[in-house]
Amino acid sequence: GENVEQHPSTLSVQEGDSAVIKCTYSDSASNYFPWYKQELGKRPQLIIDIRSNVGEKKDQRIAVTLNKTAKHFSLHITETQPEDSAVYFCAAKDGADGLTFGKGTHLIIQP
Amino acid sequence: GAVVSQHPSWVICKSGTSVKIECRSLDFQATTMFWYRQFPKQSLMLMATSNEGSKATYEQGVEKDKFLINHASLTLSTLTVTSAHPEDSSFYICSARELTEQFFGPGTRLTVL
């Protein structure tokens, strides 16, 4: 089955700086790569996703890049703000399968 | 986006009892729903895929006789934790698929004493 590795596990950045979280996946058949933000005790919220026919996608301060050859994808957050502090999960899926999640990155925005 | 609800939001039960958790898609029909478990400070782990009108597909290591899943309609899937034990205490989250996107329920926190 699919295996998703996520790094780093904790990331602390100064407010206003950029944050980058990286994930790799093992199943070349995976074709959908969402990123979720989860606040303590709450459900994961989809913040951005990318499909295998696209190399990059941007939504305001958030962008995701995908390298199918290397089987890795990254989340980029620019101009970070205190409300960006949360745990971020990457995931991968193939067709009708459920999502396989990375272990998560605790993003801390320092004021 | 689509709305998924879960009930109850939290439950405390005694060891050995069974607990049922409901997952509903409120404004769309979901032929496929997923059940995840999340232990404190850990990631979400897929437990099983629930398909309307057919048997659920369980992930490796998940006991199908312990975690009973029923997907009797296009808007409702239930997870029953049978003979619950303290090690089953966790945050259980369902998701429902609409087209290619998954929408998560708010989760159910189960505490087994």
PDB file of C-alpha atoms in Angstrom:
ATOM      1  CA  GLY A   1       0.000   0.000   0.000  1.00  0.00           C
ATOM      2  CA  GLU A   2       0.829   3.658   0.010  1.00  0.00           C
ATOM      3  CA  ASN A   3       3.373   5.077   2.449  1.00  0.00           C
ATOM      4  CA  VAL A   4       3.677   8.811   3.047  1.00  0.00           C
ATOM      5  CA  GLU A   5       6.646  10.390   4.809  1.00  0.00           C
ATOM      6  CA  GLN A   6       6.413  13.969   6.079  1.00  0.00           C
ATOM      7  CA  HIS A   7       9.120  16.344   7.310  1.00  0.00           C
ATOM      8  CA  PRO A   8       9.771  18.132   9.537  1.00  0.00           C
ATOM      9  CA  SER A   9       7.700  16.995  12.503  1.00  0.00           C
ATOM     10  CA  THR A  10       7.989  20.453  14.083  1.00  0.00           C
ATOM     11  CA  LEU A  11       8.670  23.737  12.329  1.00  0.00           C
ATOM     12  CA  SER A  12       9.063  27.065  14.061  1.00  0.00           C
ATOM     13  CA  VAL A  13       9.254  30.243  11.969  1.00  0.00           C
ATOM     14  CA  GLN A  14       9.115  33.955  12.658  1.00  0.00           C
ATOM     15  CA  GLU A  15       5.889  35.723  11.800  1.00  0.00           C
ATOM     16  CA  GLY A  16       6.121  37.019   8.257  1.00  0.00           C
ATOM     17  CA  ASP A  17       8.642  34.401   7.136  1.00  0.00           C
ATOM     18  CA  SER A  18       7.889  31.461   4.852  1.00  0.00           C
ATOM     19  CA  ALA A  19       7.300  27.857   5.905  1.00  0.00           C
ATOM     20  CA  VAL A  20       7.899  24.762   3.790  1.00  0.00           C
ATOM     21  CA  ILE A  21       6.707  21.248   4.606  1.00  0.00           C
ATOM     22  CA  LYS A  22       7.773  18.295   2.482  1.00  0.00           C
ATOM     23  CA  CYS A  23       6.229  14.896   1.813  1.00  0.00           C
ATOM     24  CA  THR A  24       7.216  11.851  -0.183  1.00  0.00           C
ATOM     25  CA  TYR A  25       4.985   9.006  -1.292  1.00  0.00           C
ATOM     26  CA  SER A  26       5.699   5.474  -2.410  1.00  0.00           C
ATOM     27  CA  ASP A  27       2.850   4.460  -4.744  1.00  0.00           C
ATOM     28  CA  SER A  28       3.367   5.826  -8.236  1.00  0.00           C
ATOM     29  CA  ALA A  29      -0.339   5.203  -8.912  1.00  0.00           C
ATOM     30  CA  SER A  30      -1.359   7.885  -6.394  1.00  0.00           C
ATOM     31  CA  ASN A  31      -2.913  10.796  -8.217  1.00  0.00           C
ATOM     32  CA  TYR A  32      -4.372  13.126  -5.600  1.00  0.00           C
ATOM     33  CA  PHE A  33      -2.398  14.991  -2.940  1.00  0.00           C
ATOM     34  CA  PRO A  34      -4.318  17.122  -0.436  1.00  0.00           C
ATOM     35  CA  TRP A  35      -2.995  19.131   2.474  1.00  0.00           C
ATOM     36  CA  TYR A  36      -4.985  19.490   5.675  1.00  0.00           C
ATOM     37  CA  LYS A  37      -4.736  21.869   8.600  1.00  0.00           C
ATOM     38  CA  GLN A  38      -5.884  20.557  11.955  1.00  0.00           C
ATOM     39  CA  GLU A  39      -6.344  22.570  15.099  1.00  0.00           C
ATOM     40  CA  LEU A  40      -6.383  20.830  18.456  1.00  0.00           C
ATOM     41  CA  GLY A  41      -9.452  18.621  18.908  1.00  0.00           C
ATOM     42  CA  LYS A  42     -10.988  19.633  15.591  1.00  0.00           C
ATOM     43  CA  ARG A  43     -11.489  18.015  12.239  1.00  0.00           C
ATOM     44  CA  PRO A  44      -8.887  18.336   9.493  1.00  0.00           C
ATOM     45  CA  GLN A  45      -9.644  21.154   7.086  1.00  0.00           C
ATOM     46  CA  LEU A  46      -8.584  20.924   3.469  1.00  0.00           C
ATOM     47  CA  ILE A  47      -6.414  23.928   2.628  1.00  0.00           C
ATOM     48  CA  ILE A  48      -5.130  23.033  -0.811  1.00  0.00           C
ATOM     49  CA  ASP A  49      -4.779  20.003  -3.041  1.00  0.00           C
ATOM     50  CA  ILE A  50      -3.034  19.037  -6.250  1.00  0.00           C
ATOM     51  CA  ARG A  51      -3.596  16.323  -8.803  1.00  0.00           C
ATOM     52  CA  SER A  52      -0.968  14.382 -10.653  1.00  0.00           C
ATOM     53  CA  ASN A  53      -1.502  16.209 -13.941  1.00  0.00           C
ATOM     54  CA  VAL A  54      -0.398  19.515 -12.414  1.00  0.00           C
ATOM     55  CA  GLY A  55       3.032  20.568 -11.152  1.00  0.00           C
ATOM     56  CA  GLU A  56       2.107  23.566  -9.034  1.00  0.00           C
ATOM     57  CA  LYS A  57      -0.962  25.216  -7.565  1.00  0.00           C
ATOM     58  CA  LYS A  58      -1.294  28.449  -5.647  1.00  0.00           C
ATOM     59  CA  ASP A  59      -4.023  29.974  -3.516  1.00  0.00           C
ATOM     60  CA  GLN A  60      -3.094  33.354  -2.024  1.00  0.00           C
ATOM     61  CA  ARG A  61      -0.343  32.686   0.554  1.00  0.00           C
ATOM     62  CA  ILE A  62      -0.421  28.915   0.106  1.00  0.00           C
ATOM     63  CA  ALA A  63       1.158  26.924  -2.702  1.00  0.00           C
ATOM     64  CA  VAL A  64       1.788  23.265  -3.359  1.00  0.00           C
ATOM     65  CA  THR A  65       4.316  21.744  -5.748  1.00  0.00           C
ATOM     66  CA  LEU A  66       4.410  18.187  -7.034  1.00  0.00           C
ATOM     67  CA  ASN A  67       7.312  16.270  -8.548  1.00  0.00           C
ATOM     68  CA  LYS A  68       5.903  13.012  -9.880  1.00  0.00           C
ATOM     69  CA  THR A  69       9.257  11.667 -10.984  1.00  0.00           C
ATOM     70  CA  ALA A  70      10.743  12.018  -7.518  1.00  0.00           C
ATOM     71  CA  LYS A  71       7.405  11.235  -5.851  1.00  0.00           C
ATOM     72  CA  HIS A  72       7.433  14.223  -3.564  1.00  0.00           C
ATOM     73  CA  PHE A  73       5.226  17.224  -2.952  1.00  0.00           C
ATOM     74  CA  SER A  74       5.607  20.282  -0.780  1.00  0.00           C
ATOM     75  CA  LEU A  75       3.476  22.886   0.951  1.00  0.00           C
ATOM     76  CA  HIS A  76       4.665  26.486   0.936  1.00  0.00           C
ATOM     77  CA  ILE A  77       3.158  29.148   3.176  1.00  0.00           C
ATOM     78  CA  THR A  78       4.376  32.700   2.667  1.00  0.00           C
ATOM     79  CA  GLU A  79       4.015  35.726   4.958  1.00  0.00           C
ATOM     80  CA  THR A  80       3.092  33.490   7.870  1.00  0.00           C
ATOM     81  CA  GLN A  81       0.636  34.764  10.463  1.00  0.00           C
ATOM     82  CA  PRO A  82      -0.134  33.619  14.042  1.00  0.00           C
ATOM     83  CA  GLU A  83      -3.337  31.949  12.881  1.00  0.00           C
ATOM     84  CA  ASP A  84      -1.266  29.655  10.668  1.00  0.00           C
ATOM     85  CA  SER A  85      -0.096  27.848  13.810  1.00  0.00           C
ATOM     86  CA  ALA A  86      -1.561  24.319  13.674  1.00  0.00           C
ATOM     87  CA  VAL A  87      -0.701  20.775  12.686  1.00  0.00           C
ATOM     88  CA  TYR A  88      -0.490  20.219   8.940  1.00  0.00           C
ATOM     89  CA  PHE A  89      -0.942  16.844   7.293  1.00  0.00           C
ATOM     90  CA  CYS A  90      -0.131  15.818   3.775  1.00  0.00           C
ATOM     91  CA  ALA A  91      -1.925  12.868   2.221  1.00  0.00           C
ATOM     92  CA  ALA A  92      -1.983  10.798  -0.924  1.00  0.00           C
ATOM     93  CA  LYS A  93      -4.613   8.636  -2.538  1.00  0.00           C
ATOM     94  CA  ASP A  94      -5.141   6.458  -5.545  1.00  0.00           C
ATOM     95  CA  GLY A  95      -8.584   6.372  -7.113  1.00  0.00           C
ATOM     96  CA  ALA A  96     -11.292   5.239  -4.738  1.00  0.00           C
ATOM     97  CA  ASP A  97      -8.957   4.452  -1.866  1.00  0.00           C
ATOM     98  CA  GLY A  98      -8.981   6.259   1.413  1.00  0.00           C
ATOM     99  CA  LEU A  99      -6.293   8.782   2.164  1.00  0.00           C
ATOM    100  CA  THR A 100      -2.896   7.796   3.514  1.00  0.00           C
ATOM    101  CA  PHE A 101      -1.655  10.576   5.769  1.00  0.00           C
ATOM    102  CA  GLY A 102       1.803  11.729   6.681  1.00  0.00           C
ATOM    103  CA  LYS A 103       2.634  11.941  10.379  1.00  0.00           C
ATOM    104  CA  GLY A 104       2.001  15.657  10.535  1.00  0.00           C
ATOM    105  CA  THR A 105       4.007  18.836  11.055  1.00  0.00           C
ATOM    106  CA  HIS A 106       3.416  21.065  14.042  1.00  0.00           C
ATOM    107  CA  LEU A 107       3.874  24.585  12.669  1.00  0.00           C
ATOM    108  CA  ILE A 108       4.629  27.254  15.254  1.00  0.00           C
ATOM    109  CA  ILE A 109       4.573  30.897  14.245  1.00  0.00           C
ATOM    110  CA  GLN A 110       6.724  32.992  16.573  1.00  0.00           C
ATOM    111  CA  PRO A 111       5.515  36.584  17.063  1.00  0.00           C
TER     112      PRO A 111
ATOM    113  CA  GLY B   1     -18.180  22.641   0.739  1.00  0.00           C
ATOM    114  CA  ALA B   2     -20.180  19.578   1.683  1.00  0.00           C
ATOM    115  CA  VAL B   3     -21.128  19.012   5.321  1.00  0.00           C
ATOM    116  CA  VAL B   4     -20.508  15.848   7.297  1.00  0.00           C
ATOM    117  CA  SER B   5     -21.781  15.380  10.835  1.00  0.00           C
ATOM    118  CA  GLN B   6     -20.851  12.886  13.502  1.00  0.00           C
ATOM    119  CA  HIS B   7     -22.683  11.812  16.606  1.00  0.00           C
ATOM    120  CA  PRO B   8     -21.883  11.752  19.430  1.00  0.00           C
ATOM    121  CA  SER B   9     -19.069  14.295  19.651  1.00  0.00           C
ATOM    122  CA  TRP B  10     -17.754  12.580  22.745  1.00  0.00           C
ATOM    123  CA  VAL B  11     -18.583   9.480  24.741  1.00  0.00           C
ATOM    124  CA  ILE B  12     -17.332   7.899  27.935  1.00  0.00           C
ATOM    125  CA  CYS B  13     -18.081   4.247  28.519  1.00  0.00           C
ATOM    126  CA  LYS B  14     -17.110   1.388  30.773  1.00  0.00           C
ATOM    127  CA  SER B  15     -14.758  -1.325  29.613  1.00  0.00           C
ATOM    128  CA  GLY B  16     -16.613  -4.173  27.921  1.00  0.00           C
ATOM    129  CA  THR B  17     -19.499  -2.118  26.586  1.00  0.00           C
ATOM    130  CA  SER B  18     -20.204  -1.305  22.944  1.00  0.00           C
ATOM    131  CA  VAL B  19     -20.364   2.162  21.480  1.00  0.00           C
ATOM    132  CA  LYS B  20     -21.970   3.243  18.208  1.00  0.00           C
ATOM    133  CA  ILE B  21     -20.787   6.301  16.285  1.00  0.00           C
ATOM    134  CA  GLU B  22     -22.819   7.765  13.427  1.00  0.00           C
ATOM    135  CA  CYS B  23     -21.493   9.603  10.409  1.00  0.00           C
ATOM    136  CA  ARG B  24     -23.896  11.492   8.162  1.00  0.00           C
ATOM    137  CA  SER B  25     -23.469  13.404   4.932  1.00  0.00           C
ATOM    138  CA  LEU B  26     -25.966  16.221   5.286  1.00  0.00           C
ATOM    139  CA  ASP B  27     -26.230  17.755   1.833  1.00  0.00           C
ATOM    140  CA  PHE B  28     -24.948  15.105  -0.514  1.00  0.00           C
ATOM    141  CA  GLN B  29     -25.071  11.379  -1.060  1.00  0.00           C
ATOM    142  CA  ALA B  30     -21.946   9.428  -0.306  1.00  0.00           C
ATOM    143  CA  THR B  31     -21.523   5.943  -1.677  1.00  0.00           C
ATOM    144  CA  THR B  32     -18.179   5.764   0.073  1.00  0.00           C
ATOM    145  CA  MET B  33     -17.287   6.847   3.575  1.00  0.00           C
ATOM    146  CA  PHE B  34     -14.059   6.334   5.456  1.00  0.00           C
ATOM    147  CA  TRP B  35     -13.315   5.808   9.139  1.00  0.00           C
ATOM    148  CA  TYR B  36     -10.091   7.081  10.659  1.00  0.00           C
ATOM    149  CA  ARG B  37      -8.633   6.869  14.146  1.00  0.00           C
ATOM    150  CA  GLN B  38      -6.309   9.448  15.644  1.00  0.00           C
ATOM    151  CA  PHE B  39      -4.388   8.941  18.874  1.00  0.00           C
ATOM    152  CA  PRO B  40      -3.138  12.021  20.761  1.00  0.00           C
ATOM    153  CA  LYS B  41      -0.422  13.914  18.894  1.00  0.00           C
ATOM    154  CA  GLN B  42      -0.454  11.363  16.096  1.00  0.00           C
ATOM    155  CA  SER B  43      -1.657  11.270  12.540  1.00  0.00           C
ATOM    156  CA  LEU B  44      -4.942   9.969  11.199  1.00  0.00           C
ATOM    157  CA  MET B  45      -4.909   6.268  10.432  1.00  0.00           C
ATOM    158  CA  LEU B  46      -7.380   4.812   7.974  1.00  0.00           C
ATOM    159  CA  MET B  47      -9.323   2.003   9.630  1.00  0.00           C
ATOM    160  CA  ALA B  48     -11.792   1.007   6.966  1.00  0.00           C
ATOM    161  CA  THR B  49     -13.636   1.996   3.825  1.00  0.00           C
ATOM    162  CA  SER B  50     -17.401   1.847   4.074  1.00  0.00           C
ATOM    163  CA  ASN B  51     -19.370   1.246   0.872  1.00  0.00           C
ATOM    164  CA  GLU B  52     -23.123   1.694   0.742  1.00  0.00           C
ATOM    165  CA  GLY B  53     -24.890  -1.623   0.402  1.00  0.00           C
ATOM    166  CA  SER B  54     -21.810  -3.800   0.698  1.00  0.00           C
ATOM    167  CA  LYS B  55     -19.296  -4.976   3.255  1.00  0.00           C
ATOM    168  CA  ALA B  56     -16.663  -2.613   4.526  1.00  0.00           C
ATOM    169  CA  THR B  57     -13.029  -3.015   3.551  1.00  0.00           C
ATOM    170  CA  TYR B  58     -10.722  -3.025   6.555  1.00  0.00           C
ATOM    171  CA  GLU B  59      -7.101  -1.959   6.642  1.00  0.00           C
ATOM    172  CA  GLN B  60      -4.466  -4.412   7.736  1.00  0.00           C
ATOM    173  CA  GLY B  61      -4.377  -4.804  11.488  1.00  0.00           C
ATOM    174  CA  VAL B  62      -7.921  -3.560  12.098  1.00  0.00           C
ATOM    175  CA  GLU B  63     -10.210  -6.213  13.586  1.00  0.00           C
ATOM    176  CA  LYS B  64     -13.445  -6.308  11.617  1.00  0.00           C
ATOM    177  CA  ASP B  65     -15.272  -8.143  14.416  1.00  0.00           C
ATOM    178  CA  LYS B  66     -14.338  -5.459  16.887  1.00  0.00           C
ATOM    179  CA  PHE B  67     -15.054  -2.444  14.699  1.00  0.00           C
ATOM    180  CA  LEU B  68     -18.380  -3.137  13.019  1.00  0.00           C
ATOM    181  CA  ILE B  69     -19.253  -0.867  10.128  1.00  0.00           C
ATOM    182  CA  ASN B  70     -22.666  -0.513   8.551  1.00  0.00           C
ATOM    183  CA  HIS B  71     -23.404   1.740   5.580  1.00  0.00           C
ATOM    184  CA  ALA B  72     -27.116   1.167   5.139  1.00  0.00           C
ATOM    185  CA  SER B  73     -27.955   4.331   3.232  1.00  0.00           C
ATOM    186  CA  LEU B  74     -26.258   6.890   1.013  1.00  0.00           C
ATOM    187  CA  THR B  75     -26.096   9.382   3.867  1.00  0.00           C
ATOM    188  CA  LEU B  76     -25.311   7.274   6.925  1.00  0.00           C
ATOM    189  CA  SER B  77     -22.456   5.050   8.035  1.00  0.00           C
ATOM    190  CA  THR B  78     -22.066   3.722  11.555  1.00  0.00           C
ATOM    191  CA  LEU B  79     -19.031   2.432  13.425  1.00  0.00           C
ATOM    192  CA  THR B  80     -19.654   0.230  16.446  1.00  0.00           C
ATOM    193  CA  VAL B  81     -16.761  -0.418  18.787  1.00  0.00           C
ATOM    194  CA  THR B  82     -17.653  -3.725  20.418  1.00  0.00           C
ATOM    195  CA  SER B  83     -16.421  -4.755  23.865  1.00  0.00           C
ATOM    196  CA  ALA B  84     -14.459  -1.536  24.165  1.00  0.00           C
ATOM    197  CA  HIS B  85     -11.266  -1.462  26.218  1.00  0.00           C
ATOM    198  CA  PRO B  86      -9.126   1.445  27.430  1.00  0.00           C
ATOM    199  CA  GLU B  87      -6.715   0.991  24.507  1.00  0.00           C
ATOM    200  CA  ASP B  88      -9.625   1.798  22.165  1.00  0.00           C
ATOM    201  CA  SER B  89      -9.790   5.304  23.613  1.00  0.00           C
ATOM    202  CA  SER B  90      -9.117   7.609  20.698  1.00  0.00           C
ATOM    203  CA  PHE B  91     -10.493  10.289  18.384  1.00  0.00           C
ATOM    204  CA  TYR B  92     -12.564   8.654  15.650  1.00  0.00           C
ATOM    205  CA  ILE B  93     -13.171  10.705  12.515  1.00  0.00           C
ATOM    206  CA  CYS B  94     -15.240   9.781   9.500  1.00  0.00           C
ATOM    207  CA  SER B  95     -15.093  11.300   6.064  1.00  0.00           C
ATOM    208  CA  ALA B  96     -17.429  11.120   3.119  1.00  0.00           C
ATOM    209  CA  ARG B  97     -16.391  11.314  -0.474  1.00  0.00           C
ATOM    210  CA  GLU B  98     -18.121  13.572  -2.937  1.00  0.00           C
ATOM    211  CA  LEU B  99     -16.621  13.165  -6.404  1.00  0.00           C
ATOM    212  CA  THR B 100     -12.882  13.187  -5.746  1.00  0.00           C
ATOM    213  CA  GLU B 101     -12.803  15.194  -2.530  1.00  0.00           C
ATOM    214  CA  GLN B 102     -13.219  13.955   1.033  1.00  0.00           C
ATOM    215  CA  PHE B 103     -15.054  15.937   3.679  1.00  0.00           C
ATOM    216  CA  PHE B 104     -14.397  15.167   7.321  1.00  0.00           C
ATOM    217  CA  GLY B 105     -16.825  14.935  10.184  1.00  0.00           C
ATOM    218  CA  PRO B 106     -16.036  16.775  13.435  1.00  0.00           C
ATOM    219  CA  GLY B 107     -14.844  13.601  15.130  1.00  0.00           C
ATOM    220  CA  THR B 108     -15.910  11.582  18.154  1.00  0.00           C
ATOM    221  CA  ARG B 109     -13.720  11.384  21.212  1.00  0.00           C
ATOM    222  CA  LEU B 110     -14.110   7.980  22.844  1.00  0.00           C
ATOM    223  CA  THR B 111     -12.877   7.403  26.372  1.00  0.00           C
ATOM    224  CA  VAL B 112     -13.096   3.892  27.775  1.00  0.00           C
ATOM    225  CA  LEU B 113     -12.713   3.636  31.520  1.00  0.00           C
TER     226      LEU B 113
END
